[in-house]
Coordinates of C-alpha atoms and ligand atoms in Angstrom, one line a residue:
M292 CA 34.4 6.6 -2.4
S293 CA 35.9 8.8 0.4
N294 CA 38.8 7.4 2.3
D295 CA 36.8 6.9 5.5
L296 CA 34.1 5.1 3.6
K297 CA 36.7 2.9 2.0
K298 CA 38.1 2.1 5.4
A299 CA 34.7 1.4 6.9
A300 CA 33.8 -0.9 4.0
A301 CA 37.1 -2.7 4.4
A302 CA 36.5 -3.1 8.1
A303 CA 33.0 -4.5 7.5
T304 CA 34.3 -7.1 5.1
D305 CA 37.6 -7.8 6.8
T306 CA 36.7 -11.2 8.1
N307 CA 39.8 -11.2 10.3
A308 CA 38.7 -8.3 12.3
P309 CA 36.9 -9.5 15.5
A310 CA 33.3 -8.5 15.6
S311 CA 32.5 -6.3 18.5
N312 CA 30.2 -7.8 21.1
F313 CA 29.1 -7.0 24.6
L314 CA 31.4 -9.6 26.2
R315 CA 34.3 -8.0 24.5
G316 CA 33.2 -4.7 25.8
L317 CA 33.0 -6.1 29.3
I318 CA 36.5 -7.5 29.2
E319 CA 37.8 -4.2 27.8
A320 CA 36.2 -2.3 30.6
D321 CA 37.7 -4.6 33.2
L322 CA 41.1 -4.3 31.6
A323 CA 40.8 -0.5 31.6
S324 CA 40.0 -0.4 35.2
G325 CA 42.7 -2.9 36.1
K326 CA 40.2 -5.0 38.0
Y327 CA 42.0 -8.3 37.6
A328 CA 45.6 -6.9 37.2
N329 CA 48.5 -7.9 39.5
R330 CA 46.9 -11.1 40.8
T331 CA 49.4 -13.8 41.5
D332 CA 49.2 -17.6 41.9
P333 CA 50.6 -19.4 45.0
N334 CA 54.0 -19.5 43.4
G335 CA 54.0 -15.7 42.9
N336 CA 53.5 -15.8 39.2
V337 CA 51.5 -12.9 37.8
L338 CA 48.2 -14.3 36.5
P339 CA 46.7 -13.1 33.2
S340 CA 44.0 -10.3 33.6
V341 CA 41.6 -12.4 31.5
I342 CA 41.0 -16.0 32.3
T343 CA 38.0 -17.7 30.7
R344 CA 37.1 -21.4 30.7
F345 CA 35.3 -23.9 28.6
P346 CA 33.6 -26.3 31.0
P347 CA 31.8 -29.2 29.2
E348 CA 30.3 -32.1 31.1
P349 CA 31.9 -35.2 29.5
N350 CA 28.5 -36.9 28.9
G351 CA 28.2 -36.7 25.1
Y352 CA 29.6 -35.4 21.8
L353 CA 30.0 -31.7 21.3
H354 CA 27.8 -29.9 18.7
I355 CA 27.9 -26.7 16.8
G356 CA 26.5 -24.8 19.9
H357 CA 29.5 -25.9 21.9
A358 CA 31.7 -24.7 19.1
K359 CA 30.3 -21.2 19.7
S360 CA 31.2 -21.5 23.4
I361 CA 34.7 -22.8 22.5
C362 CA 35.3 -20.0 19.9
L363 CA 34.0 -17.5 22.4
N364 CA 35.9 -18.5 25.5
F365 CA 39.2 -19.5 23.8
G366 CA 38.8 -16.7 21.2
L367 CA 38.4 -13.9 23.7
A368 CA 41.3 -15.2 25.8
R369 CA 43.5 -15.3 22.7
D370 CA 42.4 -11.9 21.6
F371 CA 43.2 -10.3 25.0
G372 CA 46.4 -12.2 25.6
G373 CA 44.7 -14.2 28.4
R374 CA 44.1 -17.8 29.2
C375 CA 41.3 -20.2 28.6
T376 CA 41.2 -23.3 30.8
M377 CA 39.9 -26.6 29.5
R378 CA 37.8 -28.0 32.3
F379 CA 35.8 -31.1 32.5
D380 CA 32.8 -30.5 34.7
D381 CA 32.7 -34.1 35.8
T382 CA 30.9 -33.8 39.1
N383 CA 28.1 -36.1 38.1
P384 CA 29.4 -39.6 38.5
T385 CA 26.9 -41.8 36.6
K386 CA 26.8 -40.2 33.2
E387 CA 30.4 -39.5 32.3
E388 CA 32.9 -41.5 30.3
Q389 CA 36.5 -41.3 29.1
E390 CA 35.4 -41.7 25.5
Y391 CA 33.7 -38.3 25.8
V392 CA 36.7 -36.7 27.4
D393 CA 38.8 -37.8 24.5
T394 CA 36.4 -36.7 21.7
I395 CA 36.0 -33.3 23.4
L396 CA 39.7 -32.6 23.7
D397 CA 40.1 -33.6 20.1
A398 CA 37.2 -31.3 19.0
V399 CA 38.7 -28.3 20.8
Q400 CA 42.1 -28.9 19.3
W401 CA 40.7 -29.4 15.9
L402 CA 38.9 -26.0 16.1
G403 CA 42.3 -24.5 16.5
F404 CA 42.6 -23.9 20.3
D405 CA 45.0 -25.0 23.0
W406 CA 44.8 -24.9 26.8
K407 CA 48.6 -24.7 27.3
D408 CA 50.4 -21.4 27.9
D409 CA 53.8 -20.4 29.2
Q410 CA 52.6 -20.9 32.8
G411 CA 51.4 -24.5 32.2
D412 CA 48.9 -27.0 30.9
H413 CA 45.5 -25.8 31.9
L414 CA 43.5 -29.0 31.5
Y415 CA 41.5 -29.6 34.6
F416 CA 39.0 -31.9 36.0
A417 CA 36.4 -30.7 38.4
S418 CA 36.7 -34.1 40.1
D419 CA 40.3 -33.1 41.1
Y420 CA 38.8 -30.5 43.3
F421 CA 36.5 -32.8 45.3
D422 CA 38.7 -32.6 48.4
Q423 CA 38.7 -28.8 48.4
M424 CA 35.0 -28.7 47.7
Y425 CA 34.3 -31.0 50.5
F426 CA 36.5 -29.0 52.9
M427 CA 34.7 -25.8 51.9
A428 CA 31.3 -27.5 52.6
E429 CA 32.5 -28.3 56.1
Y430 CA 33.5 -24.6 56.5
L431 CA 30.1 -23.5 55.4
I432 CA 28.4 -25.8 57.9
T433 CA 30.6 -24.5 60.8
A434 CA 30.1 -20.9 59.8
G435 CA 26.3 -21.4 59.8
H436 CA 25.8 -21.2 56.0
A437 CA 24.8 -24.8 55.4
Y438 CA 22.9 -27.5 57.1
V439 CA 22.1 -31.2 56.6
D440 CA 18.5 -31.6 55.8
S441 CA 16.9 -34.9 56.6
Q442 CA 13.4 -34.3 55.1
S443 CA 12.1 -36.8 52.6
A444 CA 12.5 -35.8 48.9
E445 CA 8.7 -35.2 48.8
D446 CA 8.6 -33.0 51.8
M447 CA 11.5 -31.0 50.5
A448 CA 9.8 -30.5 47.2
K449 CA 6.6 -29.5 48.9
N450 CA 8.3 -27.0 51.2
R451 CA 10.1 -25.4 48.4
G452 CA 7.1 -23.4 47.5
S453 CA 6.4 -22.1 44.0
F454 CA 6.9 -19.1 41.9
S455 CA 3.9 -17.4 43.5
E456 CA 4.3 -18.9 47.0
P457 CA 7.3 -18.7 49.4
G458 CA 8.9 -21.9 50.7
K459 CA 8.8 -23.2 54.2
N460 CA 11.8 -23.7 56.4
S461 CA 12.8 -27.3 56.9
P462 CA 12.4 -28.6 60.5
F463 CA 16.1 -29.4 60.3
R464 CA 17.2 -26.0 59.3
D465 CA 18.2 -24.9 62.8
R466 CA 19.9 -28.0 63.9
P467 CA 23.2 -27.2 65.6
A468 CA 26.2 -26.8 63.3
E469 CA 28.0 -29.6 65.2
E470 CA 25.1 -32.0 64.4
S471 CA 25.1 -31.1 60.7
L472 CA 28.8 -31.5 60.6
A473 CA 28.7 -34.9 62.2
L474 CA 25.9 -36.0 59.8
F475 CA 27.8 -34.7 56.8
R476 CA 30.8 -36.6 57.9
S477 CA 28.7 -39.7 58.2
M478 CA 27.2 -39.1 54.8
K479 CA 30.8 -39.0 53.4
A480 CA 31.7 -42.1 55.3
G481 CA 29.0 -44.1 53.5
E482 CA 26.7 -44.6 56.5
F483 CA 23.5 -43.5 54.7
K484 CA 21.6 -44.6 51.6
D485 CA 21.2 -42.3 48.6
G486 CA 18.7 -39.5 49.4
E487 CA 18.6 -40.1 53.1
H488 CA 20.2 -36.7 53.9
I489 CA 21.3 -33.7 51.8
L490 CA 23.5 -30.7 52.5
R491 CA 21.8 -27.4 51.8
A492 CA 23.0 -23.8 51.8
K493 CA 21.2 -21.7 54.4
I494 CA 20.0 -18.6 52.5
D495 CA 16.3 -17.7 52.3
M496 CA 13.3 -20.0 51.9
A497 CA 11.1 -17.0 51.0
S498 CA 13.4 -15.6 48.2
P499 CA 11.5 -14.8 45.0
N500 CA 14.4 -16.6 43.3
M501 CA 13.8 -20.3 43.7
N502 CA 17.5 -21.0 43.3
M503 CA 18.1 -19.1 46.6
R504 CA 15.7 -21.1 48.7
D505 CA 18.3 -23.2 50.5
P506 CA 19.7 -24.9 47.4
A507 CA 21.1 -28.4 47.7
I508 CA 24.9 -28.4 47.6
Y509 CA 25.9 -32.0 48.4
R510 CA 24.0 -35.2 47.9
I511 CA 24.6 -38.9 48.6
R512 CA 25.3 -40.9 45.6
H513 CA 26.8 -44.4 45.9
A514 CA 28.2 -44.4 42.4
H515 CA 31.5 -45.2 40.7
H516 CA 33.2 -42.1 39.2
H517 CA 35.2 -42.4 36.0
R518 CA 38.2 -40.7 37.6
T519 CA 37.8 -40.9 41.4
G520 CA 36.5 -44.5 41.4
D521 CA 34.7 -45.4 44.7
K522 CA 36.5 -42.8 46.8
W523 CA 33.4 -40.7 47.2
C524 CA 29.8 -41.4 47.9
V525 CA 28.8 -37.7 48.3
Y526 CA 29.0 -35.5 45.2
P527 CA 28.7 -31.7 44.9
M528 CA 25.7 -30.2 43.0
Y529 CA 26.4 -28.3 39.8
D530 CA 25.5 -24.9 41.2
Y531 CA 27.9 -25.5 44.1
A532 CA 30.8 -26.9 42.1
H533 CA 30.8 -24.5 39.2
P534 CA 31.6 -21.3 41.0
I535 CA 34.3 -23.1 43.1
E536 CA 35.9 -24.5 39.9
D537 CA 36.0 -21.1 38.4
A538 CA 37.5 -19.5 41.5
I539 CA 40.1 -22.2 41.9
E540 CA 41.2 -21.7 38.3
N541 CA 41.4 -17.9 38.9
V542 CA 38.7 -17.3 36.2
T543 CA 37.9 -13.7 35.7
H544 CA 35.0 -14.0 33.2
S545 CA 32.7 -16.9 33.5
F546 CA 30.5 -17.0 30.4
C547 CA 27.5 -19.2 30.2
T548 CA 24.2 -19.5 28.4
L549 CA 21.1 -17.5 29.4
E550 CA 19.4 -20.4 31.4
F551 CA 21.9 -19.8 34.1
Q552 CA 20.9 -16.2 34.7
D553 CA 18.7 -17.1 37.8
H554 CA 21.7 -19.1 39.2
R555 CA 24.0 -16.1 39.3
P556 CA 22.8 -14.8 42.7
F557 CA 23.8 -18.1 44.2
Y558 CA 27.1 -18.1 42.3
D559 CA 27.9 -14.7 43.9
W560 CA 26.5 -15.7 47.3
L561 CA 28.7 -18.7 47.5
L562 CA 31.9 -17.1 46.4
E563 CA 31.3 -14.3 48.8
R564 CA 30.9 -16.7 51.7
L565 CA 34.0 -18.6 50.7
A566 CA 36.0 -15.4 50.3
E567 CA 35.0 -14.5 53.9
G568 CA 36.2 -17.9 54.9
G569 CA 39.6 -17.0 53.4
F570 CA 39.3 -19.6 50.5
F571 CA 39.4 -17.1 47.7
K572 CA 40.8 -13.6 47.3
K573 CA 38.9 -10.8 45.6
P574 CA 38.2 -9.8 42.9
L575 CA 36.1 -12.9 42.4
P576 CA 35.0 -14.4 39.0
V577 CA 31.9 -12.9 37.5
Q578 CA 29.3 -14.9 35.6
T579 CA 27.8 -13.3 32.5
E580 CA 25.2 -14.9 30.3
F581 CA 24.9 -14.9 26.5
A582 CA 22.4 -16.4 24.1
R583 CA 22.9 -20.0 23.2
L584 CA 23.2 -20.8 19.5
N585 CA 20.1 -22.2 17.9
L586 CA 20.7 -23.2 14.3
T587 CA 17.9 -23.6 11.8
Y588 CA 17.4 -27.0 10.2
A589 CA 19.4 -28.6 13.0
I590 CA 18.9 -29.7 16.6
T591 CA 21.5 -29.0 19.3
S592 CA 20.2 -31.0 22.3
K593 CA 22.5 -33.8 23.3
R594 CA 19.6 -35.9 24.3
K595 CA 17.8 -35.6 20.9
L596 CA 21.1 -36.1 19.0
L597 CA 21.5 -39.3 21.0
Q598 CA 18.0 -40.4 19.9
L599 CA 19.1 -39.9 16.2
V600 CA 22.1 -42.2 16.8
E601 CA 20.3 -44.8 18.9
E602 CA 17.4 -45.1 16.5
N603 CA 19.8 -45.4 13.6
I604 CA 18.2 -42.4 11.9
V605 CA 21.8 -41.4 11.2
D606 CA 24.9 -43.5 10.8
G607 CA 26.5 -42.6 14.1
W608 CA 27.8 -39.5 15.9
D609 CA 30.1 -38.6 13.0
D610 CA 27.4 -38.9 10.3
P611 CA 28.1 -35.9 8.0
R612 CA 24.5 -34.9 8.5
M613 CA 24.9 -34.4 12.2
P614 CA 25.5 -31.0 13.8
T615 CA 28.1 -32.6 16.1
I616 CA 31.7 -31.4 15.7
V617 CA 32.8 -34.8 14.6
G618 CA 29.9 -34.8 12.1
I619 CA 30.6 -31.4 10.5
R620 CA 34.3 -32.2 10.4
R621 CA 33.6 -35.4 8.5
R622 CA 31.2 -33.5 6.3
G623 CA 34.1 -31.3 5.3
Y624 CA 33.8 -28.1 7.3
T625 CA 37.1 -26.5 8.2
P626 CA 38.0 -25.1 11.6
E627 CA 38.5 -21.7 10.0
S628 CA 35.0 -21.7 8.6
I629 CA 33.6 -22.5 12.1
Q630 CA 35.6 -19.7 13.6
L631 CA 34.5 -17.4 10.9
F632 CA 30.9 -18.4 11.4
C633 CA 31.2 -17.7 15.2
E634 CA 32.8 -14.3 14.6
R635 CA 30.0 -13.4 12.2
I636 CA 27.1 -14.3 14.4
G637 CA 28.7 -12.6 17.4
V638 CA 27.0 -12.9 20.8
A639 CA 23.6 -11.7 21.8
K640 CA 21.8 -11.2 25.1
S641 CA 18.6 -12.8 24.0
D642 CA 17.8 -16.1 22.2
S643 CA 17.3 -16.2 18.5
W644 CA 17.8 -18.5 15.6
I645 CA 20.8 -18.3 13.2
D646 CA 20.1 -19.4 9.7
M647 CA 21.9 -22.5 8.4
S648 CA 22.9 -20.5 5.4
T649 CA 25.1 -18.4 7.5
L650 CA 27.1 -21.5 8.5
E651 CA 27.2 -22.6 4.8
G652 CA 28.2 -19.2 3.7
A653 CA 31.2 -19.1 6.0
L654 CA 32.2 -22.4 4.7
R655 CA 31.9 -21.3 1.0
D656 CA 33.9 -18.1 1.8
D657 CA 36.7 -20.2 3.4
L658 CA 36.9 -22.9 0.8
D659 CA 36.5 -20.7 -2.3
A660 CA 39.9 -19.3 -1.7
K661 CA 41.5 -22.5 -0.8
A662 CA 39.9 -25.5 -2.5
P663 CA 41.7 -26.7 -5.7
R664 CA 39.2 -27.2 -8.6
A665 CA 38.3 -30.5 -10.2
V666 CA 35.9 -31.8 -12.7
A667 CA 33.3 -34.3 -11.7
V668 CA 30.4 -35.8 -13.6
L669 CA 27.7 -36.8 -11.1
R670 CA 24.9 -38.0 -13.5
P671 CA 26.9 -39.4 -16.4
L672 CA 25.8 -39.5 -20.0
K673 CA 28.1 -40.7 -22.7
L674 CA 29.3 -38.3 -25.4
I675 CA 30.9 -39.7 -28.5
I676 CA 33.1 -37.5 -30.6
D677 CA 32.6 -39.3 -33.9
N678 CA 35.4 -37.6 -35.9
F679 CA 38.0 -37.9 -33.0
P680 CA 40.8 -40.3 -33.8
D681 CA 40.2 -43.6 -32.0
N682 CA 43.4 -43.8 -30.1
L683 CA 44.1 -40.2 -29.6
V684 CA 44.7 -39.1 -26.0
D685 CA 44.8 -35.3 -26.1
E686 CA 46.1 -33.5 -22.9
C687 CA 44.0 -30.5 -21.8
K688 CA 45.1 -28.1 -19.3
A689 CA 43.2 -26.2 -16.5
P690 CA 44.3 -24.0 -13.6
V691 CA 44.4 -25.6 -10.1
H692 CA 42.7 -22.4 -8.9
P693 CA 41.3 -19.7 -11.3
H694 CA 42.3 -16.8 -9.0
H695 CA 45.7 -18.2 -8.0
P696 CA 47.8 -18.8 -11.2
E697 CA 50.8 -19.4 -9.0
R698 CA 49.3 -22.7 -7.9
G699 CA 49.9 -24.0 -11.4
H700 CA 47.9 -26.3 -13.7
R701 CA 46.4 -29.7 -13.8
T702 CA 46.1 -31.8 -16.9
F703 CA 43.6 -34.4 -18.0
P704 CA 43.1 -36.3 -21.3
L705 CA 40.4 -35.9 -23.9
T706 CA 39.5 -39.1 -25.7
K707 CA 36.9 -40.1 -28.2
E708 CA 34.3 -40.9 -25.5
V709 CA 33.7 -38.7 -22.6
W710 CA 31.2 -38.4 -19.8
I711 CA 29.0 -35.3 -19.6
E712 CA 26.2 -34.5 -17.2
E713 CA 22.8 -35.8 -18.2
E714 CA 21.4 -32.3 -17.8
D715 CA 23.8 -31.0 -20.5
F716 CA 21.8 -32.6 -23.3
M717 CA 18.3 -31.9 -24.5
E718 CA 17.0 -33.4 -27.7
V719 CA 14.5 -30.6 -28.0
P720 CA 15.9 -27.5 -26.3
T721 CA 13.9 -25.2 -24.2
K722 CA 14.2 -21.4 -24.7
G723 CA 17.6 -20.2 -23.5
Y724 CA 19.2 -23.6 -23.4
F725 CA 22.7 -23.3 -24.7
R726 CA 24.2 -26.8 -24.1
F727 CA 24.1 -29.9 -26.2
F728 CA 21.2 -30.2 -28.6
P729 CA 21.3 -31.4 -32.3
G730 CA 22.9 -28.7 -34.4
N731 CA 24.3 -26.6 -31.5
K732 CA 28.0 -25.9 -31.0
V733 CA 29.5 -25.9 -27.5
R734 CA 32.9 -25.9 -26.0
L735 CA 34.2 -28.9 -24.1
K736 CA 35.7 -27.0 -21.2
Y737 CA 39.5 -26.6 -21.5
G738 CA 39.1 -28.6 -24.8
Y739 CA 37.6 -28.2 -28.2
V740 CA 34.5 -26.8 -29.7
V741 CA 32.2 -29.6 -30.8
E742 CA 28.9 -29.6 -32.8
C743 CA 26.2 -31.9 -31.6
T744 CA 24.8 -34.2 -34.3
G745 CA 22.2 -36.4 -32.5
C746 CA 21.8 -39.1 -29.9
D747 CA 21.2 -42.8 -29.3
K748 CA 18.2 -44.1 -27.4
D749 CA 17.3 -47.4 -25.8
E750 CA 14.1 -49.2 -26.5
N751 CA 12.3 -47.1 -23.9
G752 CA 13.3 -43.9 -25.7
K753 CA 15.8 -43.0 -23.0
V754 CA 18.9 -41.1 -24.3
I755 CA 21.9 -43.3 -23.8
A756 CA 24.6 -41.5 -25.8
V757 CA 25.1 -38.2 -27.5
H758 CA 27.1 -37.7 -30.7
C759 CA 29.1 -34.8 -31.9
N760 CA 32.0 -33.8 -34.1
Y761 CA 35.0 -31.7 -33.0
F762 CA 36.9 -28.9 -34.7
A763 CA 40.5 -29.8 -34.6
D764 CA 41.7 -26.1 -34.7
S765 CA 39.5 -24.9 -31.9
K766 CA 41.4 -26.1 -28.8
S767 CA 41.4 -23.8 -25.8
G768 CA 44.6 -21.9 -25.4
T769 CA 45.5 -22.1 -29.1
E770 CA 45.1 -19.3 -31.6
G771 CA 42.4 -21.0 -33.5
S772 CA 40.0 -21.0 -30.5
A773 CA 39.3 -17.4 -31.0
N774 CA 37.5 -18.1 -34.2
Y775 CA 34.8 -20.0 -32.4
K776 CA 32.1 -18.2 -30.5
V777 CA 29.8 -20.5 -28.5
K778 CA 27.4 -19.9 -25.7
G779 CA 27.8 -23.2 -23.8
T780 CA 30.9 -24.5 -22.0
I781 CA 30.5 -28.1 -20.9
P782 CA 32.5 -30.0 -18.2
W783 CA 33.5 -33.6 -19.1
V784 CA 35.8 -36.4 -18.2
S785 CA 37.3 -39.1 -20.4
V786 CA 35.5 -42.4 -20.2
Q787 CA 38.8 -44.3 -20.4
H788 CA 40.6 -42.2 -17.8
A789 CA 37.9 -41.2 -15.4
L790 CA 38.2 -42.2 -11.7
E791 CA 35.0 -43.9 -10.6
A792 CA 34.1 -42.8 -7.1
E793 CA 31.3 -43.1 -4.6
V794 CA 29.9 -39.7 -4.0
R795 CA 27.6 -39.0 -1.0
L796 CA 25.4 -36.1 -1.7
Y797 CA 24.5 -34.7 1.7
D798 CA 21.9 -32.0 2.4
R799 CA 20.1 -30.6 5.5
L800 CA 18.9 -33.2 7.9
F801 CA 15.5 -31.5 8.5
T802 CA 13.0 -29.8 6.2
D803 CA 11.6 -27.7 9.0
P804 CA 13.7 -24.7 9.9
N805 CA 12.9 -25.2 13.6
P806 CA 12.6 -29.0 13.8
D807 CA 12.1 -29.1 17.6
A808 CA 10.8 -25.7 18.5
G809 CA 7.8 -25.6 20.8
G810 CA 8.0 -29.3 21.7
K811 CA 7.6 -30.4 18.0
D812 CA 8.5 -34.0 17.2
F813 CA 11.7 -33.5 15.1
K814 CA 11.3 -36.9 13.6
Q815 CA 8.3 -35.7 11.6
S816 CA 10.5 -33.3 9.6
L817 CA 13.4 -35.5 8.7
N818 CA 14.6 -34.7 5.1
P819 CA 14.4 -38.0 3.1
N820 CA 16.9 -36.5 0.6
A821 CA 19.5 -35.6 3.1
K822 CA 21.8 -38.4 1.9
E823 CA 22.0 -39.7 -1.7
V824 CA 24.8 -42.1 -2.7
I825 CA 25.8 -42.0 -6.4
T826 CA 28.6 -43.3 -8.6
A827 CA 30.4 -40.4 -10.2
Y828 CA 33.3 -40.0 -12.6
L829 CA 36.1 -37.7 -11.6
E830 CA 39.1 -36.3 -13.5
Q831 CA 41.9 -38.7 -13.2
G832 CA 44.1 -36.6 -10.9
M833 CA 41.6 -37.1 -8.2
R834 CA 43.0 -40.5 -7.6
H835 CA 45.7 -38.8 -5.5
A836 CA 43.2 -37.1 -3.1
L837 CA 43.9 -37.7 0.5
P838 CA 41.3 -38.3 3.2
D839 CA 40.0 -35.0 4.4
E840 CA 41.2 -33.1 1.4
K841 CA 38.7 -30.6 0.0
F842 CA 37.9 -29.7 -3.6
Q843 CA 35.6 -27.6 -5.6
F844 CA 33.9 -29.8 -8.1
E845 CA 33.3 -27.2 -10.8
R846 CA 29.6 -26.3 -11.0
H847 CA 28.6 -28.8 -8.2
G848 CA 29.9 -27.4 -5.0
Y849 CA 32.5 -28.3 -2.4
F850 CA 33.5 -31.9 -1.8
V851 CA 35.8 -33.7 0.7
A852 CA 37.5 -37.1 0.5
D853 CA 35.7 -38.8 3.4
R854 CA 38.1 -39.1 6.3
V855 CA 36.9 -42.5 7.4
D856 CA 36.0 -44.4 4.2
H857 CA 38.1 -42.9 1.4
S858 CA 41.1 -44.7 0.1
A859 CA 43.1 -44.7 -3.2
T860 CA 41.4 -48.0 -4.1
K861 CA 37.9 -47.0 -3.0
P862 CA 37.5 -43.3 -3.4
V863 CA 34.6 -41.8 -1.4
F864 CA 33.7 -38.1 -1.5
N865 CA 31.2 -36.2 0.5
R866 CA 29.4 -33.1 -0.7
V867 CA 30.0 -30.4 1.9
V868 CA 27.8 -27.8 0.4
T869 CA 26.6 -26.7 -3.0
L870 CA 28.2 -23.7 -4.7
K871 CA 25.2 -21.4 -4.2
D872 CA 22.5 -21.3 -1.5
S873 CA 19.7 -23.0 -3.4
W874 CA 17.8 -24.4 -0.4
G875 CA 14.0 -24.2 -1.0
K876 CA 14.5 -22.4 -4.3
Ligands
ATP274 P1 23.7 -30.7 29.1 O1 22.2 -30.5 28.9 O2 24.1 -32.1 29.0 O3 24.2 -29.9 30.3 P2 25.0 -28.7 27.5 O4 24.7 -28.5 26.1 O5 24.7 -27.6 28.5 O6 24.3 -30.0 27.8 P3 27.7 -28.8 28.6 O7 28.7 -29.8 28.4 O8 27.2 -28.5 29.9 O9 26.5 -29.2 27.6 O10 28.2 -27.5 27.8 C1 29.5 -27.0 27.9 C2 29.5 -25.5 27.5 O11 28.9 -25.2 26.3 C3 28.6 -24.7 28.5 O12 29.3 -23.6 29.0 C4 27.4 -24.4 27.8 O13 26.8 -23.2 28.2 C5 27.9 -24.3 26.3 N1 26.8 -24.6 25.4 C6 26.1 -25.7 25.3 N2 25.2 -25.6 24.3 C7 25.4 -24.3 23.7 C8 24.7 -23.6 22.6 N3 23.7 -24.2 21.9 N4 25.2 -22.4 22.3 C9 26.2 -21.9 23.0 N5 26.9 -22.5 24.1 C10 26.4 -23.7 24.4
MG275 MG1 25.2 -28.0 30.7

């Protein structure tokens, strides 16, 4: 291979190299032109030239789609030496709760990101800006850019027009600014009921973009807010609040999902008007849209996820089958694997589906290098080594990690009776079967070569034990072992020493790759085998496993000690993912 080719190949497989994407390109261009250079905050501190934000609404648990947004916003800020603000978009009083704020902060930190930098702690709540937002609204009224509309909700909807038809001006559109201002103040003072009046931007009722047809910017809502209490009974609309939040936080690049594309003209219109009013300095933040993450075999709608929880289809928000961040964390995903996944999928300008195997692949690639190995027998069948001395406990030795000898060895005892996998014995072998069958020799992995002699059956003909004899001079790692050539190597654990554990075998929650596409009922394609609970036998050292610790159970896949239910006295392990992608095969 030529040197250049080698370099290219290395770059293509270097998982640390940030994948190029159009958002990255956009930031690079702005940095090159110095667009956001030399801005200062009110204290005269120079602001970073790249400021992004992650702006969740605290109304539910975050899912893998939000993880993409987190990795993108925090990741780009990190890569360009900028800042990402952590902002709760809590402008909607009725749906938001502190519980959600806490779990969201926890999720962002778990993913490996931080909202603090040397200029401060950039954790913000949109509700902290309510005074400013209100003040700006009064300005817009005075400047002739907003008015109080007193039409009924029905008339307002009717006069909005449609995609093919322009809207009609409200009869209140031209009321004097002083009148609107007085009404707006009365709205704030609590003199009206919900819906009696509404504040609208004055733009263009004939605009082909419905979002520009005098959008509502403040509404009356007599509701308690989780942070501001009963101080307010008027609340800003999302489209009004969001650009202001961005501008207050000196955001440079406001990345959002594609459904906000048609909202961008209003975003720009509003900030221009407020810049004219002296509220913000140019250059203003710019909104750019990217494709949301759709993951096959999963759903990423908060509402539908809530349905799974409320109807007890899953065991809560952190059920390891859930695509929530708390769910995939409990399942055994690592933050590094999620970051790797987000880098690999990059960002696109149009919606598409990412295959679940890409997420699972990132997890395997991350854990393969890290996870210590262990033996687990999931479907146990007893093997009796008839010529093994009754009380002999023979230590066997295996590497902690086959590619990292520096991580040392683990030992586990071989005894007369061991557990092997049910599938490792066949009384009548099929072609190409090299494991236990009468007359065949195999190696007990890290132990001795044994020859199968037969089996015991119960009255129904079910095999209940397998018999063999061992060759005392054949132990792995001794000279004699070279004299034995066998085709099968079988994992096992000592019956006497094994750690009995509950093992939860998780799989994909849906059998349909696009469970909710096109309005399909996702409950029709629930995978009945997405959770199987079994009792398994593990090598004895596993009794020291700590909650959240991950392992590769040889042959079976990656497993994690459940962070909620696992304890030394009641071990519980979750299957994160199998060793190979065998879905549907
Ligand atoms: P809601 O319908 O409740 O608004 P949401 O999924 O939009 O739900 P937000 O809390 O508003 O939730 O989202 C926070 C951020 O995460 C937003 O910037 C949003 O664009 C982004 N986001 C949400 N879902 C995805 C997704 N599937 N892929 C990428 N980004 C997403
Ligand atoms: Mg949203």
